[in-house]
Amino acid sequence: MDGTDNVVPVVGVLALQGAFRVHESMLVQAGAVTRQVRTPLDLERCDALVMPGGESTTMSRLLDTAGLFDPLAARIAAGMPAFGTCAGMILLAVDVLDGRPDQRSFGAIDIAVRRNGYGRQIDSFEGDIQLDESVGQGSSSFHAVFIRAPKVERVGHDVAVLASFAEVPVLARQGQVVVASFHPELTADTRLHQYFLSIVAANHAATSTRTVI
Ligand code: GLN
């Protein structure tokens, strides 16, 4: 036992590259116990994982060199909740368009995403989106910041679209996996982190399978 027993779920933040620190502070603000994940042992000590924005090709490579890709794939396949934003969305998608040939993804949500799909001229933009009522958390309007964002080009039958921008899905869920093509950690609004934490809490109450070390 290391003190992080199963009373409170531990939310990991993939900390190999990218915007992980801001995500972690949002999760803490939303009331989570967090842990930065860089090794398979870090991952074993978590009950859920946030995969931040950054550069998906670099993250894919670092996941391999850290020996994290396969254990993470196994945890996700076993139902661990995961929340991927921007590059994290790309890493969780079934199909990655305009990826690097050696880029890997977890195939955890049945969507096709095109890297940098919004085009160079608007590689960063902001807009207000309407959250599906199942997301809860009060008002449905959410200010979304897109930075070289992936564009969703296909959504499978088992995927729930929770928000769209200009009729393109930008927030989606399949089972315990939530993805956003924007950066919810870059505004002061913690509602999407709270939404993910509600999924983590429900999953934690239903299963307590984390190996305690
Ligand atoms: N375009 C980046 C990629 O391919 C994602 C950008 C981001 O995460 N802000 O990974």
PDB file of C-alpha atoms and ligand atoms in Angstrom:
ATOM      1  CA  MET A   1       0.000   0.000   0.000  1.00  0.00           C
ATOM      2  CA  ASP A   2       1.333   3.434  -0.807  1.00  0.00           C
ATOM      3  CA  GLY A   3      -1.403   5.445   0.834  1.00  0.00           C
ATOM      4  CA  THR A   4      -3.320   5.944  -2.387  1.00  0.00           C
ATOM      5  CA  ASP A   5      -5.833   3.253  -1.581  1.00  0.00           C
ATOM      6  CA  ASN A   6      -9.128   2.938  -3.367  1.00  0.00           C
ATOM      7  CA  VAL A   7     -11.231   5.257  -1.222  1.00  0.00           C
ATOM      8  CA  VAL A   8     -10.749   8.197  -3.584  1.00  0.00           C
ATOM      9  CA  PRO A   9     -10.076   7.659  -7.287  1.00  0.00           C
ATOM     10  CA  VAL A  10      -6.740   8.963  -8.509  1.00  0.00           C
ATOM     11  CA  VAL A  11      -6.925  10.826 -11.804  1.00  0.00           C
ATOM     12  CA  GLY A  12      -3.720  10.552 -13.802  1.00  0.00           C
ATOM     13  CA  VAL A  13      -2.551  13.247 -16.190  1.00  0.00           C
ATOM     14  CA  LEU A  14      -0.330  12.016 -19.000  1.00  0.00           C
ATOM     15  CA  ALA A  15       2.750  14.172 -18.449  1.00  0.00           C
ATOM     16  CA  LEU A  16       5.096  13.249 -21.288  1.00  0.00           C
ATOM     17  CA  GLN A  17       4.573  16.437 -23.304  1.00  0.00           C
ATOM     18  CA  GLY A  18       2.057  19.208 -23.846  1.00  0.00           C
ATOM     19  CA  ALA A  19      -0.449  21.078 -21.700  1.00  0.00           C
ATOM     20  CA  PHE A  20      -0.586  18.682 -18.749  1.00  0.00           C
ATOM     21  CA  ARG A  21       0.109  21.142 -15.916  1.00  0.00           C
ATOM     22  CA  VAL A  22      -2.931  23.315 -16.625  1.00  0.00           C
ATOM     23  CA  HIS A  23      -5.129  20.231 -16.892  1.00  0.00           C
ATOM     24  CA  GLU A  24      -3.860  19.031 -13.561  1.00  0.00           C
ATOM     25  CA  SER A  25      -4.620  22.330 -11.838  1.00  0.00           C
ATOM     26  CA  MET A  26      -8.134  22.342 -13.355  1.00  0.00           C
ATOM     27  CA  LEU A  27      -8.697  18.826 -12.026  1.00  0.00           C
ATOM     28  CA  VAL A  28      -7.460  19.853  -8.573  1.00  0.00           C
ATOM     29  CA  GLN A  29      -9.791  22.882  -8.659  1.00  0.00           C
ATOM     30  CA  ALA A  30     -12.621  20.529  -9.573  1.00  0.00           C
ATOM     31  CA  GLY A  31     -11.803  18.470  -6.460  1.00  0.00           C
ATOM     32  CA  ALA A  32      -9.754  15.586  -7.891  1.00  0.00           C
ATOM     33  CA  VAL A  33      -6.752  13.783  -6.485  1.00  0.00           C
ATOM     34  CA  THR A  34      -4.242  13.739  -9.352  1.00  0.00           C
ATOM     35  CA  ARG A  35      -0.994  12.097 -10.332  1.00  0.00           C
ATOM     36  CA  GLN A  36       1.324  12.917 -13.232  1.00  0.00           C
ATOM     37  CA  VAL A  37       1.894   9.825 -15.361  1.00  0.00           C
ATOM     38  CA  ARG A  38       5.262   9.201 -17.015  1.00  0.00           C
ATOM     39  CA  THR A  39       5.859   5.502 -16.322  1.00  0.00           C
ATOM     40  CA  PRO A  40       3.853   2.266 -16.252  1.00  0.00           C
ATOM     41  CA  LEU A  41       4.058   2.339 -12.424  1.00  0.00           C
ATOM     42  CA  ASP A  42       2.503   5.818 -12.358  1.00  0.00           C
ATOM     43  CA  LEU A  43      -0.305   4.480 -14.541  1.00  0.00           C
ATOM     44  CA  GLU A  44      -0.939   1.496 -12.258  1.00  0.00           C
ATOM     45  CA  ARG A  45      -1.565   3.930  -9.443  1.00  0.00           C
ATOM     46  CA  CYS A  46      -4.309   5.759 -11.328  1.00  0.00           C
ATOM     47  CA  ASP A  47      -7.994   5.042 -11.849  1.00  0.00           C
ATOM     48  CA  ALA A  48      -8.478   7.338 -14.850  1.00  0.00           C
ATOM     49  CA  LEU A  49      -6.335   9.322 -17.264  1.00  0.00           C
ATOM     50  CA  VAL A  50      -6.447  12.738 -18.893  1.00  0.00           C
ATOM     51  CA  MET A  51      -4.500  13.003 -22.143  1.00  0.00           C
ATOM     52  CA  PRO A  52      -3.655  16.650 -22.865  1.00  0.00           C
ATOM     53  CA  GLY A  53      -3.170  18.731 -25.949  1.00  0.00           C
ATOM     54  CA  GLY A  54       0.293  19.026 -27.398  1.00  0.00           C
ATOM     55  CA  GLU A  55       1.660  17.127 -30.359  1.00  0.00           C
ATOM     56  CA  SER A  56       0.167  13.712 -30.955  1.00  0.00           C
ATOM     57  CA  THR A  57       3.070  12.428 -33.055  1.00  0.00           C
ATOM     58  CA  THR A  58       5.540  13.290 -30.285  1.00  0.00           C
ATOM     59  CA  MET A  59       3.266  11.853 -27.610  1.00  0.00           C
ATOM     60  CA  SER A  60       2.844   8.639 -29.585  1.00  0.00           C
ATOM     61  CA  ARG A  61       6.629   8.270 -29.795  1.00  0.00           C
ATOM     62  CA  LEU A  62       7.154   9.112 -26.109  1.00  0.00           C
ATOM     63  CA  LEU A  63       4.421   6.643 -25.084  1.00  0.00           C
ATOM     64  CA  ASP A  64       6.402   3.936 -26.855  1.00  0.00           C
ATOM     65  CA  THR A  65       9.789   4.888 -25.445  1.00  0.00           C
ATOM     66  CA  ALA A  66       8.356   5.181 -21.918  1.00  0.00           C
ATOM     67  CA  GLY A  67       6.901   1.665 -22.254  1.00  0.00           C
ATOM     68  CA  LEU A  68       3.473   3.179 -21.631  1.00  0.00           C
ATOM     69  CA  PHE A  69       1.644   2.506 -24.882  1.00  0.00           C
ATOM     70  CA  ASP A  70       0.766  -1.153 -24.316  1.00  0.00           C
ATOM     71  CA  PRO A  71      -0.150  -0.933 -20.615  1.00  0.00           C
ATOM     72  CA  LEU A  72      -2.265   2.125 -21.352  1.00  0.00           C
ATOM     73  CA  ALA A  73      -3.991   0.371 -24.259  1.00  0.00           C
ATOM     74  CA  ALA A  74      -4.790  -2.527 -21.910  1.00  0.00           C
ATOM     75  CA  ARG A  75      -6.201  -0.246 -19.199  1.00  0.00           C
ATOM     76  CA  ILE A  76      -8.374   1.646 -21.673  1.00  0.00           C
ATOM     77  CA  ALA A  77      -9.621  -1.634 -23.171  1.00  0.00           C
ATOM     78  CA  ALA A  78     -10.465  -2.770 -19.627  1.00  0.00           C
ATOM     79  CA  GLY A  79     -12.696   0.270 -19.150  1.00  0.00           C
ATOM     80  CA  MET A  80     -10.517   2.857 -17.437  1.00  0.00           C
ATOM     81  CA  PRO A  81     -12.077   6.320 -17.968  1.00  0.00           C
ATOM     82  CA  ALA A  82     -10.016   8.521 -20.292  1.00  0.00           C
ATOM     83  CA  PHE A  83     -10.432  12.153 -21.334  1.00  0.00           C
ATOM     84  CA  GLY A  84      -8.420  13.288 -24.358  1.00  0.00           C
ATOM     85  CA  THR A  85      -8.240  16.880 -25.512  1.00  0.00           C
ATOM     86  CA  CYS A  86      -6.862  17.943 -28.876  1.00  0.00           C
ATOM     87  CA  ALA A  87      -3.729  15.791 -29.311  1.00  0.00           C
ATOM     88  CA  GLY A  88      -5.272  13.529 -26.644  1.00  0.00           C
ATOM     89  CA  MET A  89      -8.368  13.181 -28.826  1.00  0.00           C
ATOM     90  CA  ILE A  90      -6.166  12.114 -31.739  1.00  0.00           C
ATOM     91  CA  LEU A  91      -4.464   9.503 -29.537  1.00  0.00           C
ATOM     92  CA  LEU A  92      -7.817   8.011 -28.512  1.00  0.00           C
ATOM     93  CA  ALA A  93      -9.399   7.932 -31.986  1.00  0.00           C
ATOM     94  CA  VAL A  94      -9.925   4.828 -34.121  1.00  0.00           C
ATOM     95  CA  ASP A  95      -8.894   6.588 -37.367  1.00  0.00           C
ATOM     96  CA  VAL A  96      -6.231   9.313 -37.636  1.00  0.00           C
ATOM     97  CA  LEU A  97      -6.107  11.145 -40.966  1.00  0.00           C
ATOM     98  CA  ASP A  98      -3.014  13.136 -41.970  1.00  0.00           C
ATOM     99  CA  GLY A  99      -1.077  11.461 -39.189  1.00  0.00           C
ATOM    100  CA  ARG A 100       2.539  10.421 -39.452  1.00  0.00           C
ATOM    101  CA  PRO A 101       2.837   6.873 -40.784  1.00  0.00           C
ATOM    102  CA  ASP A 102       4.403   5.653 -37.536  1.00  0.00           C
ATOM    103  CA  GLN A 103       1.904   7.449 -35.318  1.00  0.00           C
ATOM    104  CA  ARG A 104      -0.144   5.115 -33.102  1.00  0.00           C
ATOM    105  CA  SER A 105      -3.553   5.606 -31.527  1.00  0.00           C
ATOM    106  CA  PHE A 106      -5.562   3.628 -28.990  1.00  0.00           C
ATOM    107  CA  GLY A 107      -8.700   3.150 -31.077  1.00  0.00           C
ATOM    108  CA  ALA A 108     -10.795   3.808 -27.981  1.00  0.00           C
ATOM    109  CA  ILE A 109     -13.517   5.938 -29.563  1.00  0.00           C
ATOM    110  CA  ASP A 110     -15.009   5.236 -32.967  1.00  0.00           C
ATOM    111  CA  ILE A 111     -14.286   8.513 -34.713  1.00  0.00           C
ATOM    112  CA  ALA A 112     -12.043   9.620 -37.566  1.00  0.00           C
ATOM    113  CA  VAL A 113     -10.080  12.808 -36.898  1.00  0.00           C
ATOM    114  CA  ARG A 114      -7.969  14.802 -39.292  1.00  0.00           C
ATOM    115  CA  ARG A 115      -4.880  16.334 -37.696  1.00  0.00           C
ATOM    116  CA  ASN A 116      -4.803  20.115 -38.149  1.00  0.00           C
ATOM    117  CA  GLY A 117      -8.101  19.674 -39.996  1.00  0.00           C
ATOM    118  CA  TYR A 118      -9.226  23.277 -39.574  1.00  0.00           C
ATOM    119  CA  GLY A 119      -6.467  24.493 -41.882  1.00  0.00           C
ATOM    120  CA  ARG A 120      -3.476  26.729 -41.470  1.00  0.00           C
ATOM    121  CA  GLN A 121      -5.281  30.047 -41.885  1.00  0.00           C
ATOM    122  CA  ILE A 122      -7.338  29.426 -38.795  1.00  0.00           C
ATOM    123  CA  ASP A 123      -5.100  27.113 -36.879  1.00  0.00           C
ATOM    124  CA  SER A 124      -6.271  28.852 -33.705  1.00  0.00           C
ATOM    125  CA  PHE A 125      -9.739  30.218 -33.065  1.00  0.00           C
ATOM    126  CA  GLU A 126     -12.354  30.438 -30.346  1.00  0.00           C
ATOM    127  CA  GLY A 127     -16.103  29.993 -30.302  1.00  0.00           C
ATOM    128  CA  ASP A 128     -19.073  29.287 -28.078  1.00  0.00           C
ATOM    129  CA  ILE A 129     -20.510  25.807 -28.191  1.00  0.00           C
ATOM    130  CA  GLN A 130     -23.673  24.353 -26.670  1.00  0.00           C
ATOM    131  CA  LEU A 131     -23.143  21.357 -24.419  1.00  0.00           C
ATOM    132  CA  ASP A 132     -25.595  18.474 -24.608  1.00  0.00           C
ATOM    133  CA  GLU A 133     -27.865  18.436 -21.562  1.00  0.00           C
ATOM    134  CA  SER A 134     -26.412  15.080 -20.477  1.00  0.00           C
ATOM    135  CA  VAL A 135     -23.193  16.942 -19.627  1.00  0.00           C
ATOM    136  CA  GLY A 136     -25.204  18.796 -16.969  1.00  0.00           C
ATOM    137  CA  GLN A 137     -23.284  21.397 -14.951  1.00  0.00           C
ATOM    138  CA  GLY A 138     -25.727  24.270 -15.371  1.00  0.00           C
ATOM    139  CA  SER A 139     -25.724  26.557 -18.422  1.00  0.00           C
ATOM    140  CA  SER A 140     -25.159  24.781 -21.709  1.00  0.00           C
ATOM    141  CA  SER A 141     -22.918  27.415 -23.299  1.00  0.00           C
ATOM    142  CA  PHE A 142     -19.158  26.767 -23.191  1.00  0.00           C
ATOM    143  CA  HIS A 143     -16.334  28.897 -24.570  1.00  0.00           C
ATOM    144  CA  ALA A 144     -14.069  26.631 -26.609  1.00  0.00           C
ATOM    145  CA  VAL A 145     -10.460  27.402 -27.592  1.00  0.00           C
ATOM    146  CA  PHE A 146      -9.186  25.539 -30.660  1.00  0.00           C
ATOM    147  CA  ILE A 147      -5.430  25.372 -31.316  1.00  0.00           C
ATOM    148  CA  ARG A 148      -4.312  23.500 -34.448  1.00  0.00           C
ATOM    149  CA  ALA A 149      -7.292  21.366 -33.636  1.00  0.00           C
ATOM    150  CA  PRO A 150      -8.169  17.984 -35.063  1.00  0.00           C
ATOM    151  CA  LYS A 151     -11.383  17.934 -37.114  1.00  0.00           C
ATOM    152  CA  VAL A 152     -13.819  15.092 -36.627  1.00  0.00           C
ATOM    153  CA  GLU A 153     -14.768  13.644 -40.015  1.00  0.00           C
ATOM    154  CA  ARG A 154     -16.652  10.498 -39.003  1.00  0.00           C
ATOM    155  CA  VAL A 155     -18.558   9.464 -35.912  1.00  0.00           C
ATOM    156  CA  GLY A 156     -19.537   5.839 -35.287  1.00  0.00           C
ATOM    157  CA  HIS A 157     -22.991   4.685 -34.146  1.00  0.00           C
ATOM    158  CA  ASP A 158     -21.912   4.066 -30.573  1.00  0.00           C
ATOM    159  CA  VAL A 159     -20.501   7.569 -30.124  1.00  0.00           C
ATOM    160  CA  ALA A 160     -22.566  10.304 -28.457  1.00  0.00           C
ATOM    161  CA  VAL A 161     -21.844  13.786 -29.807  1.00  0.00           C
ATOM    162  CA  LEU A 162     -22.033  16.162 -26.822  1.00  0.00           C
ATOM    163  CA  ALA A 163     -21.249  19.422 -28.644  1.00  0.00           C
ATOM    164  CA  SER A 164     -20.585  20.643 -32.161  1.00  0.00           C
ATOM    165  CA  PHE A 165     -19.077  23.778 -33.675  1.00  0.00           C
ATOM    166  CA  ALA A 166     -20.282  24.814 -37.129  1.00  0.00           C
ATOM    167  CA  GLU A 167     -22.011  21.426 -37.326  1.00  0.00           C
ATOM    168  CA  VAL A 168     -18.773  19.519 -36.774  1.00  0.00           C
ATOM    169  CA  PRO A 169     -18.623  17.394 -33.597  1.00  0.00           C
ATOM    170  CA  VAL A 170     -16.083  18.799 -31.096  1.00  0.00           C
ATOM    171  CA  LEU A 171     -17.002  16.938 -27.902  1.00  0.00           C
ATOM    172  CA  ALA A 172     -17.915  13.258 -27.895  1.00  0.00           C
ATOM    173  CA  ARG A 173     -18.209  10.247 -25.642  1.00  0.00           C
ATOM    174  CA  GLN A 174     -18.185   6.495 -26.084  1.00  0.00           C
ATOM    175  CA  GLY A 175     -18.516   4.539 -22.852  1.00  0.00           C
ATOM    176  CA  GLN A 176     -15.883   5.820 -20.423  1.00  0.00           C
ATOM    177  CA  VAL A 177     -13.971   7.727 -23.092  1.00  0.00           C
ATOM    178  CA  VAL A 178     -14.529  11.462 -23.616  1.00  0.00           C
ATOM    179  CA  VAL A 179     -12.757  13.524 -26.271  1.00  0.00           C
ATOM    180  CA  ALA A 180     -12.674  17.221 -27.127  1.00  0.00           C
ATOM    181  CA  SER A 181     -11.017  18.823 -30.132  1.00  0.00           C
ATOM    182  CA  PHE A 182     -10.618  22.062 -28.150  1.00  0.00           C
ATOM    183  CA  HIS A 183      -8.755  22.978 -24.953  1.00  0.00           C
ATOM    184  CA  PRO A 184     -11.132  23.061 -21.940  1.00  0.00           C
ATOM    185  CA  GLU A 185      -8.132  23.643 -19.653  1.00  0.00           C
ATOM    186  CA  LEU A 186      -7.468  27.084 -21.163  1.00  0.00           C
ATOM    187  CA  THR A 187     -10.494  28.877 -19.740  1.00  0.00           C
ATOM    188  CA  ALA A 188     -11.472  29.241 -16.087  1.00  0.00           C
ATOM    189  CA  ASP A 189     -14.460  26.959 -16.692  1.00  0.00           C
ATOM    190  CA  THR A 190     -14.016  23.591 -14.949  1.00  0.00           C
ATOM    191  CA  ARG A 191     -17.360  22.099 -16.028  1.00  0.00           C
ATOM    192  CA  LEU A 192     -15.939  19.593 -18.479  1.00  0.00           C
ATOM    193  CA  HIS A 193     -13.368  18.444 -15.936  1.00  0.00           C
ATOM    194  CA  GLN A 194     -16.227  18.047 -13.444  1.00  0.00           C
ATOM    195  CA  TYR A 195     -18.169  16.068 -16.045  1.00  0.00           C
ATOM    196  CA  PHE A 196     -15.217  13.725 -16.513  1.00  0.00           C
ATOM    197  CA  LEU A 197     -14.832  13.406 -12.734  1.00  0.00           C
ATOM    198  CA  SER A 198     -18.481  12.357 -12.488  1.00  0.00           C
ATOM    199  CA  ILE A 199     -17.736   9.538 -14.965  1.00  0.00           C
ATOM    200  CA  VAL A 200     -14.640   8.604 -12.953  1.00  0.00           C
ATOM    201  CA  ALA A 201     -16.618   8.559  -9.697  1.00  0.00           C
ATOM    202  CA  ALA A 202     -19.407   6.421 -11.165  1.00  0.00           C
ATOM    203  CA  ASN A 203     -16.871   3.993 -12.614  1.00  0.00           C
ATOM    204  CA  HIS A 204     -14.954   3.873  -9.345  1.00  0.00           C
ATOM    205  CA  ALA A 205     -18.096   3.113  -7.377  1.00  0.00           C
ATOM    206  CA  ALA A 206     -19.010   0.312  -9.789  1.00  0.00           C
ATOM    207  CA  THR A 207     -15.560  -1.303 -10.003  1.00  0.00           C
ATOM    208  CA  SER A 208     -12.569  -1.244  -7.746  1.00  0.00           C
ATOM    209  CA  THR A 209     -10.076  -3.094  -9.833  1.00  0.00           C
ATOM    210  CA  ARG A 210      -7.031  -0.860  -9.578  1.00  0.00           C
ATOM    211  CA  THR A 211      -3.970  -2.726  -8.392  1.00  0.00           C
ATOM    212  CA  VAL A 212      -2.863  -1.138  -5.155  1.00  0.00           C
ATOM    213  CA  ILE A 213       0.881  -1.062  -4.771  1.00  0.00           C
TER     214      ILE A 213
HETATM  215  N1  GLN B   1      -2.101  19.346 -34.199  1.00  0.00           N
HETATM  216  C1  GLN B   1      -1.663  18.716 -32.980  1.00  0.00           C
HETATM  217  C2  GLN B   1      -1.392  17.241 -33.191  1.00  0.00           C
HETATM  218  O1  GLN B   1      -1.438  16.754 -34.247  1.00  0.00           O
HETATM  219  C3  GLN B   1      -2.665  18.893 -31.875  1.00  0.00           C
HETATM  220  C4  GLN B   1      -2.704  20.323 -31.431  1.00  0.00           C
HETATM  221  C5  GLN B   1      -3.050  20.496 -29.992  1.00  0.00           C
HETATM  222  O2  GLN B   1      -3.079  19.550 -29.209  1.00  0.00           O
HETATM  223  N2  GLN B   1      -3.231  21.727 -29.610  1.00  0.00           N
HETATM  224  O3  GLN B   1      -1.143  16.554 -32.262  1.00  0.00           O
END
